[in-house]
Amino acid sequence: MADEEKNQALMDKIVALCKRRGFVFPSSEIYGGFNGFWDYGPYGSRMKRAIENLWWHEMVEMRDNVEGLDSTIICNPTVWKASGHLDQFSDLMTDCKKCKARYRVDQMEDPTTCPACGSKEMTEPREFNLMMKTFVGPVFDDEHVAYLRAETCQPIFVDFHSVQVATRQKLPFGIAQIGKSFRNEINPRNFTFRSREFTQMEMEFFCDGEEGMKWFEYWKEQRIKYYREKLGFPEDFMRIYVHEKLAHYAHAAIDIEVKYPFGWGELEGVHHRGTWDLSRHSEFSGQDLQYIDHDNHRKLMPTVIETSVGLDRTMLALLSLAYDEEKAATQKADMEEDTRVILHLPAAVAPIQVAVLPQSKKLKENAYNLYKSIDRHFRSEYDETGSIGKRYRRQDEIGTPYCITFDFDSLNDNAVTVRDRDTMQQERVNVTQLRDYLEKKMDI
Ligand code: GAP
């Protein structure tokens, strides 16, 4: 199979697995879905929450100089005027009059010819603003127009002063937020990679401009380290793209890209945004957002270093890296090949970390009690239906790193068999040691 076909096949398999096992499926599917919107099912929402928690733990809880924020999705529309989104956040689009396909002009080699049908009948390029509009209040007119936020960072800038005063943080310090963002993407594609509703995890770090480049380098290194050490991304799965064309206010910018099944794509941006954001919000709100440096008797407009990552893209990256198939001979007489699907997910983000499986339904009560005692410490699941082999397969497919089998011997020796997803090795562990054993193995 050619590389392109292989990659498409991998993407199709990930999409199918996500649907079959309740990770991610189209929103409003019984009504035919809604382009660019995705629902996260039971395993997907667990995994998403685990990624969020990991990011929050690393970026906020483990740091004395980063505070959290949970702002509204809809805010005063002037915010988006000040940020430039209302005037500049748009793409130039052209439509094919014949086959109705729509394209971003900057992504076309030749905007006079339709790449799909070859027609030369293209509409004049038009601007499409990516902000999603709504109305706030009882009247649906221009005066009541508001917007769903297009990025989670703008409320961070708007609330900068309140957070600084409330926490008495001194420069340098950061404010982080996780939440939904909305963009009227013209061409949602590649599963959840480009959606219209998605979750961002952003951190804005405020510092003295003199130290801007130092902090930019610091955060770049921190974020790369996070992907390598916390999510286990290997060298050849990740690369850094250095922006040469910068926004007029920016001093430096890099993207962390990963190898999705469709090719390299952006996962996170680390940007040195200068004083642009706070200056604009000062100008539009009439409030002075400068920081008062009491120690040095001066006022300054803080410089901002941003780390911005999509949660949906993190999950897609993890699934792309984790998906694996192994061929195993079946027990059946014809010995046809059977495919074992495995998600090699890191334990920290696996939707289920431990599955408890009784060897026989006769052991149901003891096994279930064991499961209940484990469930308090790990994301766990109990499964008693089907053969042990089938149950292992089910767990492999959703990325469960450890399966525990409670068997008849367990009744006598108070020990269980722990099976490792990746090595398939089995170890006998005493129930009293189980929690310790699993914590060490999972490194959590
Ligand atoms: N505050 C800066 C900002 O929003 P961005 O590059 O537009 O920068 C940051 O977005 C991150 O948000 C991206 O790296 C990506 O992970 C995620 N993201 C952006 N647009 C997305 C979309 N349409 N669907 C899914 N994730 C998206």
GROMACS .gro file of C-alpha atoms and ligand atoms in nm:
model
  471
    1MET     CA    1   0.000   0.000   0.000
    2ALA     CA    2   0.131   0.347  -0.083
    3ASP     CA    3   0.211   0.571   0.216
    4GLU     CA    4  -0.085   0.800   0.153
    5GLU     CA    5  -0.327   0.507   0.143
    6LYS     CA    6  -0.174   0.361   0.459
    7ASN     CA    7  -0.214   0.692   0.640
    8GLN     CA    8  -0.574   0.725   0.527
    9ALA     CA    9  -0.638   0.366   0.639
   10LEU     CA   10  -0.490   0.445   0.982
   11MET     CA   11  -0.710   0.754   1.015
   12ASP     CA   12  -1.017   0.550   0.912
   13LYS     CA   13  -0.930   0.286   1.173
   14ILE     CA   14  -0.890   0.545   1.448
   15VAL     CA   15  -1.221   0.709   1.356
   16ALA     CA   16  -1.395   0.369   1.349
   17LEU     CA   17  -1.245   0.263   1.683
   18CYS     CA   18  -1.345   0.595   1.840
   19LYS     CA   19  -1.703   0.543   1.727
   20ARG     CA   20  -1.724   0.172   1.811
   21ARG     CA   21  -1.582   0.203   2.161
   22GLY     CA   22  -1.741   0.532   2.257
   23PHE     CA   23  -1.444   0.770   2.244
   24VAL     CA   24  -1.565   1.025   1.990
   25PHE     CA   25  -1.856   1.034   1.747
   26PRO     CA   26  -2.033   1.297   1.538
   27SER     CA   27  -2.251   1.540   1.730
   28SER     CA   28  -2.628   1.503   1.669
   29GLU     CA   29  -2.560   1.188   1.473
   30ILE     CA   30  -2.921   1.071   1.461
   31TYR     CA   31  -2.996   1.392   1.271
   32GLY     CA   32  -2.715   1.333   1.024
   33GLY     CA   33  -2.443   1.498   1.235
   34PHE     CA   34  -2.326   1.858   1.220
   35ASN     CA   35  -2.006   1.934   1.031
   36GLY     CA   36  -1.718   2.030   1.262
   37PHE     CA   37  -1.884   1.924   1.588
   38TRP     CA   38  -1.794   1.611   1.783
   39ASP     CA   39  -1.922   1.443   2.099
   40TYR     CA   40  -1.692   1.265   2.341
   41GLY     CA   41  -1.847   0.943   2.471
   42PRO     CA   42  -1.779   0.760   2.799
   43TYR     CA   43  -1.415   0.664   2.725
   44GLY     CA   44  -1.346   0.981   2.529
   45SER     CA   45  -1.470   1.209   2.805
   46ARG     CA   46  -1.262   1.018   3.062
   47MET     CA   47  -0.954   1.052   2.847
   48LYS     CA   48  -1.022   1.417   2.776
   49ARG     CA   49  -1.064   1.488   3.147
   50ALA     CA   50  -0.740   1.302   3.222
   51ILE     CA   51  -0.547   1.512   2.965
   52GLU     CA   52  -0.699   1.830   3.106
   53ASN     CA   53  -0.607   1.728   3.461
   54LEU     CA   54  -0.252   1.643   3.361
   55TRP     CA   55  -0.205   1.978   3.187
   56TRP     CA   56  -0.362   2.169   3.476
   57HIS     CA   57  -0.150   1.982   3.727
   58GLU     CA   58   0.173   2.053   3.537
   59MET     CA   59   0.094   2.412   3.438
   60VAL     CA   60  -0.096   2.543   3.741
   61GLU     CA   61  -0.088   2.317   4.047
   62MET     CA   62   0.284   2.243   4.039
   63ARG     CA   63   0.375   2.610   3.996
   64ASP     CA   64   0.358   2.889   4.250
   65ASN     CA   65   0.360   3.154   3.981
   66VAL     CA   66   0.071   3.039   3.761
   67GLU     CA   67  -0.291   3.109   3.857
   68GLY     CA   68  -0.607   2.955   3.715
   69LEU     CA   69  -0.907   3.121   3.553
   70ASP     CA   70  -1.248   3.004   3.435
   71SER     CA   71  -1.403   3.284   3.234
   72THR     CA   72  -1.725   3.304   3.033
   73ILE     CA   73  -1.747   3.195   2.672
   74ILE     CA   74  -1.940   3.506   2.576
   75CYS     CA   75  -1.800   3.840   2.681
   76ASN     CA   76  -1.844   4.206   2.596
   77PRO     CA   77  -1.813   4.226   2.214
   78THR     CA   78  -1.558   4.508   2.242
   79VAL     CA   79  -1.310   4.244   2.362
   80TRP     CA   80  -1.305   4.108   2.007
   81LYS     CA   81  -1.276   4.452   1.856
   82ALA     CA   82  -0.971   4.517   2.074
   83SER     CA   83  -0.815   4.178   2.001
   84GLY     CA   84  -0.846   4.239   1.628
   85HIS     CA   85  -1.068   3.935   1.572
   86LEU     CA   86  -1.362   4.131   1.434
   87ASP     CA   87  -1.154   4.308   1.175
   88GLN     CA   88  -0.882   4.060   1.091
   89PHE     CA   89  -0.986   3.709   1.190
   90SER     CA   90  -1.101   3.609   0.848
   91ASP     CA   91  -1.009   3.395   0.551
   92LEU     CA   92  -1.037   3.487   0.184
   93MET     CA   93  -1.260   3.225   0.022
   94THR     CA   94  -1.361   3.131  -0.330
   95ASP     CA   95  -1.638   2.893  -0.443
   96CYS     CA   96  -1.656   2.677  -0.752
   97LYS     CA   97  -1.978   2.772  -0.931
   98LYS     CA   98  -1.998   2.428  -1.091
   99CYS     CA   99  -1.935   2.174  -0.812
  100LYS     CA  100  -1.996   2.418  -0.522
  101ALA     CA  101  -1.670   2.327  -0.345
  102ARG     CA  102  -1.529   2.607  -0.128
  103TYR     CA  103  -1.161   2.686  -0.083
  104ARG     CA  104  -0.933   2.910   0.117
  105VAL     CA  105  -0.751   3.121  -0.140
  106ASP     CA  106  -0.421   3.106   0.053
  107GLN     CA  107  -0.426   2.726   0.029
  108MET     CA  108  -0.479   2.712  -0.349
  109GLU     CA  109  -0.203   2.692  -0.604
  110ASP     CA  110  -0.423   2.862  -0.864
  111PRO     CA  111  -0.737   3.047  -0.740
  112THR     CA  112  -0.883   3.059  -1.089
  113THR     CA  113  -0.925   2.680  -1.123
  114CYS     CA  114  -1.128   2.441  -0.905
  115PRO     CA  115  -0.893   2.170  -0.769
  116ALA     CA  116  -1.185   1.924  -0.751
  117CYS     CA  117  -1.352   1.949  -1.093
  118GLY     CA  118  -1.110   2.165  -1.292
  119SER     CA  119  -1.377   2.427  -1.367
  120LYS     CA  120  -1.258   2.781  -1.434
  121GLU     CA  121  -1.581   2.929  -1.299
  122MET     CA  122  -1.474   3.048  -0.957
  123THR     CA  123  -1.646   3.324  -0.758
  124GLU     CA  124  -1.459   3.643  -0.671
  125PRO     CA  125  -1.266   3.581  -0.344
  126ARG     CA  126  -1.474   3.693  -0.041
  127GLU     CA  127  -1.382   3.751   0.323
  128PHE     CA  128  -1.533   3.507   0.577
  129ASN     CA  129  -1.503   3.604   0.942
  130LEU     CA  130  -1.437   3.307   1.164
  131MET     CA  131  -1.608   3.445   1.478
  132MET     CA  132  -1.934   3.274   1.573
  133LYS     CA  133  -2.214   3.517   1.624
  134THR     CA  134  -2.504   3.504   1.863
  135PHE     CA  135  -2.751   3.749   2.019
  136VAL     CA  136  -2.770   3.838   2.385
  137GLY     CA  137  -3.103   3.973   2.503
  138PRO     CA  138  -3.455   3.946   2.372
  139VAL     CA  139  -3.406   4.127   2.041
  140PHE     CA  140  -3.218   3.977   1.751
  141ASP     CA  141  -3.076   4.294   1.601
  142ASP     CA  142  -2.730   4.445   1.543
  143GLU     CA  143  -2.722   4.608   1.885
  144HIS     CA  144  -2.753   4.270   2.058
  145VAL     CA  145  -2.489   4.083   1.864
  146ALA     CA  146  -2.227   3.902   2.069
  147TYR     CA  147  -1.963   3.642   1.986
  148LEU     CA  148  -1.857   3.305   2.118
  149ARG     CA  149  -1.492   3.333   2.209
  150ALA     CA  150  -1.248   3.232   1.936
  151GLU     CA  151  -0.966   3.171   2.183
  152THR     CA  152  -0.952   3.129   2.560
  153CYS     CA  153  -0.665   3.375   2.606
  154GLN     CA  154  -0.853   3.703   2.551
  155PRO     CA  155  -1.047   3.683   2.882
  156ILE     CA  156  -0.711   3.618   3.050
  157PHE     CA  157  -0.585   3.955   2.924
  158VAL     CA  158  -0.911   4.124   3.015
  159ASP     CA  159  -0.897   3.983   3.370
  160PHE     CA  160  -0.522   4.036   3.412
  161HIS     CA  161  -0.557   4.323   3.658
  162SER     CA  162  -0.827   4.154   3.874
  163VAL     CA  163  -0.624   3.834   3.901
  164GLN     CA  164  -0.303   4.021   3.981
  165VAL     CA  165  -0.467   4.227   4.255
  166ALA     CA  166  -0.656   3.929   4.402
  167THR     CA  167  -0.351   3.703   4.417
  168ARG     CA  168  -0.083   3.970   4.486
  169GLN     CA  169   0.138   3.798   4.229
  170LYS     CA  170   0.445   3.988   4.120
  171LEU     CA  171   0.592   3.976   3.770
  172PRO     CA  172   0.676   3.732   3.628
  173PHE     CA  173   0.362   3.521   3.666
  174GLY     CA  174   0.111   3.340   3.450
  175ILE     CA  175  -0.264   3.289   3.418
  176ALA     CA  176  -0.400   2.967   3.270
  177GLN     CA  177  -0.739   2.862   3.144
  178ILE     CA  178  -0.897   2.554   2.988
  179GLY     CA  179  -1.219   2.591   2.796
  180LYS     CA  180  -1.422   2.584   2.480
  181SER     CA  181  -1.343   2.801   2.179
  182PHE     CA  182  -1.550   2.840   1.866
  183ARG     CA  183  -1.447   2.917   1.511
  184ASN     CA  184  -1.656   2.918   1.202
  185GLU     CA  185  -1.396   2.708   1.019
  186ILE     CA  186  -1.478   2.708   0.649
  187ASN     CA  187  -1.353   2.360   0.597
  188PRO     CA  188  -1.360   2.143   0.912
  189ARG     CA  189  -1.158   1.830   0.842
  190ASN     CA  190  -0.927   1.554   0.956
  191PHE     CA  191  -1.162   1.425   1.227
  192THR     CA  192  -1.132   1.648   1.535
  193PHE     CA  193  -0.815   1.824   1.411
  194ARG     CA  194  -1.007   2.118   1.266
  195SER     CA  195  -1.340   2.151   1.442
  196ARG     CA  196  -1.579   2.439   1.488
  197GLU     CA  197  -1.611   2.385   1.862
  198PHE     CA  198  -1.299   2.272   2.043
  199THR     CA  199  -1.119   2.298   2.376
  200GLN     CA  200  -0.805   2.503   2.429
  201MET     CA  201  -0.558   2.491   2.716
  202GLU     CA  202  -0.377   2.824   2.725
  203MET     CA  203  -0.133   2.994   2.958
  204GLU     CA  204  -0.031   3.358   2.932
  205PHE     CA  205   0.289   3.443   3.116
  206PHE     CA  206   0.336   3.811   3.203
  207CYS     CA  207   0.689   3.942   3.242
  208ASP     CA  208   0.916   4.241   3.205
  209GLY     CA  209   0.989   4.299   2.833
  210GLU     CA  210   1.364   4.282   2.903
  211GLU     CA  211   1.320   3.918   3.002
  212GLY     CA  212   1.078   3.827   2.723
  213MET     CA  213   1.313   3.611   2.517
  214LYS     CA  214   1.445   3.433   2.825
  215TRP     CA  215   1.091   3.329   2.923
  216PHE     CA  216   1.003   3.241   2.566
  217GLU     CA  217   1.295   2.994   2.561
  218TYR     CA  218   1.198   2.865   2.906
  219TRP     CA  219   0.838   2.790   2.810
  220LYS     CA  220   0.939   2.635   2.479
  221GLU     CA  221   1.168   2.393   2.663
  222GLN     CA  222   0.906   2.321   2.931
  223ARG     CA  223   0.642   2.233   2.678
  224ILE     CA  224   0.872   2.008   2.473
  225LYS     CA  225   0.976   1.833   2.793
  226TYR     CA  226   0.611   1.783   2.884
  227TYR     CA  227   0.538   1.603   2.558
  228ARG     CA  228   0.849   1.388   2.582
  229GLU     CA  229   0.824   1.297   2.951
  230LYS     CA  230   0.455   1.313   3.040
  231LEU     CA  231   0.297   1.200   2.714
  232GLY     CA  232   0.588   0.987   2.593
  233PHE     CA  233   0.615   1.143   2.244
  234PRO     CA  234   0.925   1.002   2.073
  235GLU     CA  235   1.174   1.225   1.886
  236ASP     CA  236   1.047   1.130   1.542
  237PHE     CA  237   0.683   1.200   1.631
  238MET     CA  238   0.734   1.566   1.711
  239ARG     CA  239   0.910   1.859   1.544
  240ILE     CA  240   0.943   2.232   1.594
  241TYR     CA  241   0.836   2.477   1.328
  242VAL     CA  242   0.994   2.820   1.371
  243HIS     CA  243   0.777   3.102   1.236
  244GLU     CA  244   0.968   3.339   1.015
  245LYS     CA  245   0.672   3.556   0.919
  246LEU     CA  246   0.552   3.704   1.248
  247ALA     CA  247   0.251   3.914   1.341
  248HIS     CA  248   0.363   4.278   1.358
  249TYR     CA  249   0.353   4.277   1.741
  250ALA     CA  250   0.517   3.935   1.791
  251HIS     CA  251   0.885   3.886   1.871
  252ALA     CA  252   0.917   3.510   1.826
  253ALA     CA  253   0.689   3.213   1.763
  254ILE     CA  254   0.721   2.838   1.728
  255ASP     CA  255   0.472   2.560   1.674
  256ILE     CA  256   0.508   2.213   1.817
  257GLU     CA  257   0.395   1.984   1.538
  258VAL     CA  258   0.323   1.614   1.552
  259LYS     CA  259   0.281   1.339   1.297
  260TYR     CA  260  -0.093   1.286   1.259
  261PRO     CA  261  -0.205   1.013   1.018
  262PHE     CA  262  -0.266   1.283   0.753
  263GLY     CA  263   0.082   1.434   0.798
  264TRP     CA  264   0.257   1.690   1.017
  265GLY     CA  265   0.019   1.931   1.188
  266GLU     CA  266   0.022   2.193   1.461
  267LEU     CA  267  -0.047   2.079   1.815
  268GLU     CA  268   0.069   2.376   2.021
  269GLY     CA  269   0.199   2.727   1.968
  270VAL     CA  270   0.448   2.905   2.195
  271HIS     CA  271   0.441   3.274   2.112
  272HIS     CA  272   0.612   3.589   2.235
  273ARG     CA  273   0.328   3.841   2.194
  274GLY     CA  274   0.506   4.149   2.328
  275THR     CA  275   0.282   4.407   2.498
  276TRP     CA  276   0.021   4.401   2.222
  277ASP     CA  277  -0.270   4.236   2.405
  278LEU     CA  278  -0.263   4.436   2.726
  279SER     CA  279  -0.197   4.761   2.537
  280ARG     CA  280  -0.498   4.703   2.311
  281HIS     CA  281  -0.729   4.620   2.601
  282SER     CA  282  -0.603   4.928   2.789
  283GLU     CA  283  -0.677   5.139   2.485
  284PHE     CA  284  -1.025   5.001   2.416
  285SER     CA  285  -1.142   4.978   2.779
  286GLY     CA  286  -0.986   5.303   2.897
  287GLN     CA  287  -0.844   5.113   3.198
  288ASP     CA  288  -0.476   5.129   3.269
  289LEU     CA  289  -0.357   4.768   3.264
  290GLN     CA  290   0.003   4.852   3.341
  291TYR     CA  291   0.168   4.668   3.627
  292ILE     CA  292   0.292   4.869   3.923
  293ASP     CA  293   0.635   4.748   4.025
  294HIS     CA  294   0.646   4.872   4.385
  295ASP     CA  295   0.995   4.731   4.444
  296ASN     CA  296   1.147   4.946   4.169
  297HIS     CA  297   0.898   5.236   4.183
  298ARG     CA  298   0.790   5.206   3.821
  299LYS     CA  299   0.498   5.116   3.600
  300LEU     CA  300   0.528   4.888   3.301
  301MET     CA  301   0.312   4.719   3.040
  302PRO     CA  302   0.390   4.347   3.081
  303THR     CA  303   0.512   4.142   2.789
  304VAL     CA  304   0.328   3.816   2.725
  305ILE     CA  305   0.460   3.469   2.645
  306GLU     CA  306   0.180   3.234   2.546
  307THR     CA  307   0.158   2.856   2.539
  308SER     CA  308  -0.156   2.745   2.355
  309VAL     CA  309  -0.263   2.389   2.285
  310GLY     CA  310  -0.580   2.222   2.164
  311LEU     CA  311  -0.716   1.946   2.385
  312ASP     CA  312  -0.887   1.771   2.093
  313ARG     CA  313  -0.562   1.775   1.896
  314THR     CA  314  -0.373   1.636   2.197
  315MET     CA  315  -0.615   1.345   2.211
  316LEU     CA  316  -0.592   1.288   1.836
  317ALA     CA  317  -0.211   1.295   1.860
  318LEU     CA  318  -0.216   1.043   2.145
  319LEU     CA  319  -0.452   0.811   1.957
  320SER     CA  320  -0.244   0.836   1.637
  321LEU     CA  321   0.071   0.744   1.825
  322ALA     CA  322  -0.093   0.474   2.035
  323TYR     CA  323  -0.282   0.282   1.767
  324ASP     CA  324  -0.128  -0.054   1.690
  325GLU     CA  325  -0.230  -0.385   1.542
  326GLU     CA  326  -0.079  -0.726   1.598
  327LYS     CA  327  -0.152  -1.036   1.403
  328ALA     CA  328  -0.219  -1.343   1.614
  329ALA     CA  329  -0.320  -1.693   1.506
  330THR     CA  330  -0.665  -1.782   1.631
  331GLN     CA  331  -0.748  -2.096   1.823
  332LYS     CA  332  -0.989  -2.191   1.548
  333ALA     CA  333  -0.924  -2.500   1.335
  334ASP     CA  334  -0.861  -2.300   1.016
  335MET     CA  335  -0.593  -2.096   1.202
  336GLU     CA  336  -0.685  -1.780   1.016
  337GLU     CA  337  -0.507  -1.467   1.130
  338ASP     CA  338  -0.676  -1.254   1.388
  339THR     CA  339  -0.600  -0.887   1.455
  340ARG     CA  340  -0.527  -0.765   1.807
  341VAL     CA  341  -0.587  -0.390   1.827
  342ILE     CA  342  -0.393  -0.215   2.100
  343LEU     CA  343  -0.377   0.146   2.211
  344HIS     CA  344  -0.038   0.198   2.375
  345LEU     CA  345  -0.162   0.496   2.574
  346PRO     CA  346   0.037   0.633   2.869
  347ALA     CA  347  -0.133   0.532   3.194
  348ALA     CA  348  -0.175   0.897   3.294
  349VAL     CA  349  -0.424   0.956   3.011
  350ALA     CA  350  -0.571   0.609   2.946
  351PRO     CA  351  -0.950   0.622   2.993
  352ILE     CA  352  -0.933   0.304   3.203
  353GLN     CA  353  -0.615   0.233   3.396
  354VAL     CA  354  -0.711  -0.098   3.556
  355ALA     CA  355  -0.967  -0.361   3.459
  356VAL     CA  356  -1.076  -0.628   3.706
  357LEU     CA  357  -1.182  -0.956   3.548
  358PRO     CA  358  -1.309  -1.258   3.742
  359GLN     CA  359  -1.188  -1.588   3.599
  360SER     CA  360  -1.541  -1.723   3.639
  361LYS     CA  361  -1.878  -1.569   3.720
  362LYS     CA  362  -1.869  -1.780   4.035
  363LEU     CA  363  -1.604  -1.539   4.165
  364LYS     CA  364  -1.816  -1.238   4.088
  365GLU     CA  365  -1.867  -1.116   4.442
  366ASN     CA  366  -1.500  -1.125   4.548
  367ALA     CA  367  -1.380  -0.978   4.219
  368TYR     CA  368  -1.638  -0.700   4.231
  369ASN     CA  369  -1.535  -0.610   4.587
  370LEU     CA  370  -1.173  -0.594   4.475
  371TYR     CA  371  -1.275  -0.370   4.184
  372LYS     CA  372  -1.460  -0.136   4.422
  373SER     CA  373  -1.152  -0.103   4.642
  374ILE     CA  374  -0.932  -0.022   4.338
  375ASP     CA  375  -1.181   0.210   4.173
  376ARG     CA  376  -1.112   0.470   4.442
  377HIS     CA  377  -0.751   0.507   4.333
  378PHE     CA  378  -0.748   0.437   3.960
  379ARG     CA  379  -0.985   0.480   3.667
  380SER     CA  380  -1.118   0.125   3.670
  381GLU     CA  381  -1.366  -0.105   3.506
  382TYR     CA  382  -1.517  -0.441   3.597
  383ASP     CA  383  -1.593  -0.693   3.323
  384GLU     CA  384  -1.723  -1.047   3.366
  385THR     CA  385  -1.871  -1.119   3.024
  386GLY     CA  386  -1.708  -1.341   2.760
  387SER     CA  387  -1.389  -1.544   2.770
  388ILE     CA  388  -1.082  -1.401   2.943
  389GLY     CA  389  -0.915  -1.370   2.602
  390LYS     CA  390  -1.202  -1.159   2.469
  391ARG     CA  391  -1.200  -0.941   2.777
  392TYR     CA  392  -0.826  -0.877   2.742
  393ARG     CA  393  -0.885  -0.778   2.379
  394ARG     CA  394  -1.157  -0.534   2.478
  395GLN     CA  395  -0.923  -0.370   2.726
  396ASP     CA  396  -0.627  -0.363   2.484
  397GLU     CA  397  -0.844  -0.185   2.232
  398ILE     CA  398  -0.923   0.101   2.470
  399GLY     CA  399  -0.566   0.122   2.598
  400THR     CA  400  -0.605  -0.020   2.952
  401PRO     CA  401  -0.247  -0.070   3.075
  402TYR     CA  402  -0.327  -0.334   3.342
  403CYS     CA  403  -0.581  -0.615   3.370
  404ILE     CA  404  -0.626  -0.797   3.698
  405THR     CA  405  -0.761  -1.148   3.698
  406PHE     CA  406  -0.923  -1.280   4.012
  407ASP     CA  407  -0.911  -1.661   3.994
  408PHE     CA  408  -0.994  -1.957   4.218
  409ASP     CA  409  -0.646  -1.952   4.373
  410SER     CA  410  -0.708  -1.592   4.478
  411LEU     CA  411  -0.959  -1.723   4.732
  412ASN     CA  412  -0.675  -1.905   4.909
  413ASP     CA  413  -0.360  -1.696   4.852
  414ASN     CA  414  -0.520  -1.348   4.845
  415ALA     CA  415  -0.319  -1.276   4.529
  416VAL     CA  416  -0.425  -1.185   4.175
  417THR     CA  417  -0.267  -1.199   3.830
  418VAL     CA  418  -0.172  -0.865   3.679
  419ARG     CA  419  -0.130  -0.860   3.304
  420ASP     CA  420   0.069  -0.586   3.132
  421ARG     CA  421  -0.093  -0.459   2.807
  422ASP     CA  422   0.235  -0.395   2.625
  423THR     CA  423   0.450  -0.692   2.726
  424MET     CA  424   0.155  -0.928   2.791
  425GLN     CA  425   0.356  -1.055   3.088
  426GLN     CA  426   0.164  -1.172   3.389
  427GLU     CA  427   0.268  -1.132   3.749
  428ARG     CA  428   0.115  -1.266   4.067
  429VAL     CA  429   0.064  -0.983   4.318
  430ASN     CA  430  -0.073  -0.998   4.670
  431VAL     CA  431  -0.391  -0.792   4.706
  432THR     CA  432  -0.242  -0.599   5.000
  433GLN     CA  433   0.044  -0.483   4.769
  434LEU     CA  434  -0.173  -0.413   4.467
  435ARG     CA  435  -0.218  -0.039   4.498
  436ASP     CA  436   0.153   0.022   4.553
  437TYR     CA  437   0.244  -0.213   4.272
  438LEU     CA  438   0.013  -0.039   4.023
  439GLU     CA  439   0.117   0.310   4.127
  440LYS     CA  440   0.483   0.225   4.075
  441LYS     CA  441   0.416   0.059   3.741
  442MET     CA  442   0.212   0.352   3.617
  443ASP     CA  443   0.446   0.610   3.760
  444ILE     CA  444   0.157   0.820   3.890
  445GAP     N1  445  -0.436   3.218   2.150
  445GAP     C1  446  -0.363   3.173   2.038
  445GAP     C2  447  -0.439   3.081   1.953
  445GAP     O1  448  -0.558   3.058   1.973
  445GAP     P1  449  -0.415   2.921   1.746
  445GAP     O2  450  -0.292   2.871   1.677
  445GAP     O3  451  -0.522   2.981   1.663
  445GAP     O4  452  -0.363   3.025   1.856
  445GAP     C3  453  -0.403   2.742   1.936
  445GAP     O5  454  -0.477   2.804   1.835
  445GAP     C4  455  -0.426   2.593   1.936
  445GAP     O6  456  -0.566   2.564   1.941
  445GAP     C5  457  -0.377   2.522   1.810
  445GAP     O7  458  -0.239   2.490   1.818
  445GAP     C6  459  -0.464   2.398   1.807
  445GAP     O8  460  -0.410   2.297   1.890
  445GAP     C7  461  -0.595   2.447   1.865
  445GAP     N2  462  -0.690   2.480   1.757
  445GAP     C8  463  -0.698   2.593   1.685
  445GAP     N3  464  -0.798   2.587   1.597
  445GAP     C9  465  -0.855   2.465   1.611
  445GAP    C10  466  -0.964   2.398   1.547
  445GAP     N4  467  -1.036   2.457   1.452
  445GAP     N5  468  -0.996   2.273   1.587
  445GAP    C11  469  -0.925   2.213   1.686
  445GAP     N6  470  -0.822   2.271   1.750
  445GAP    C12  471  -0.787   2.396   1.713
   0.00000   0.00000   0.00000
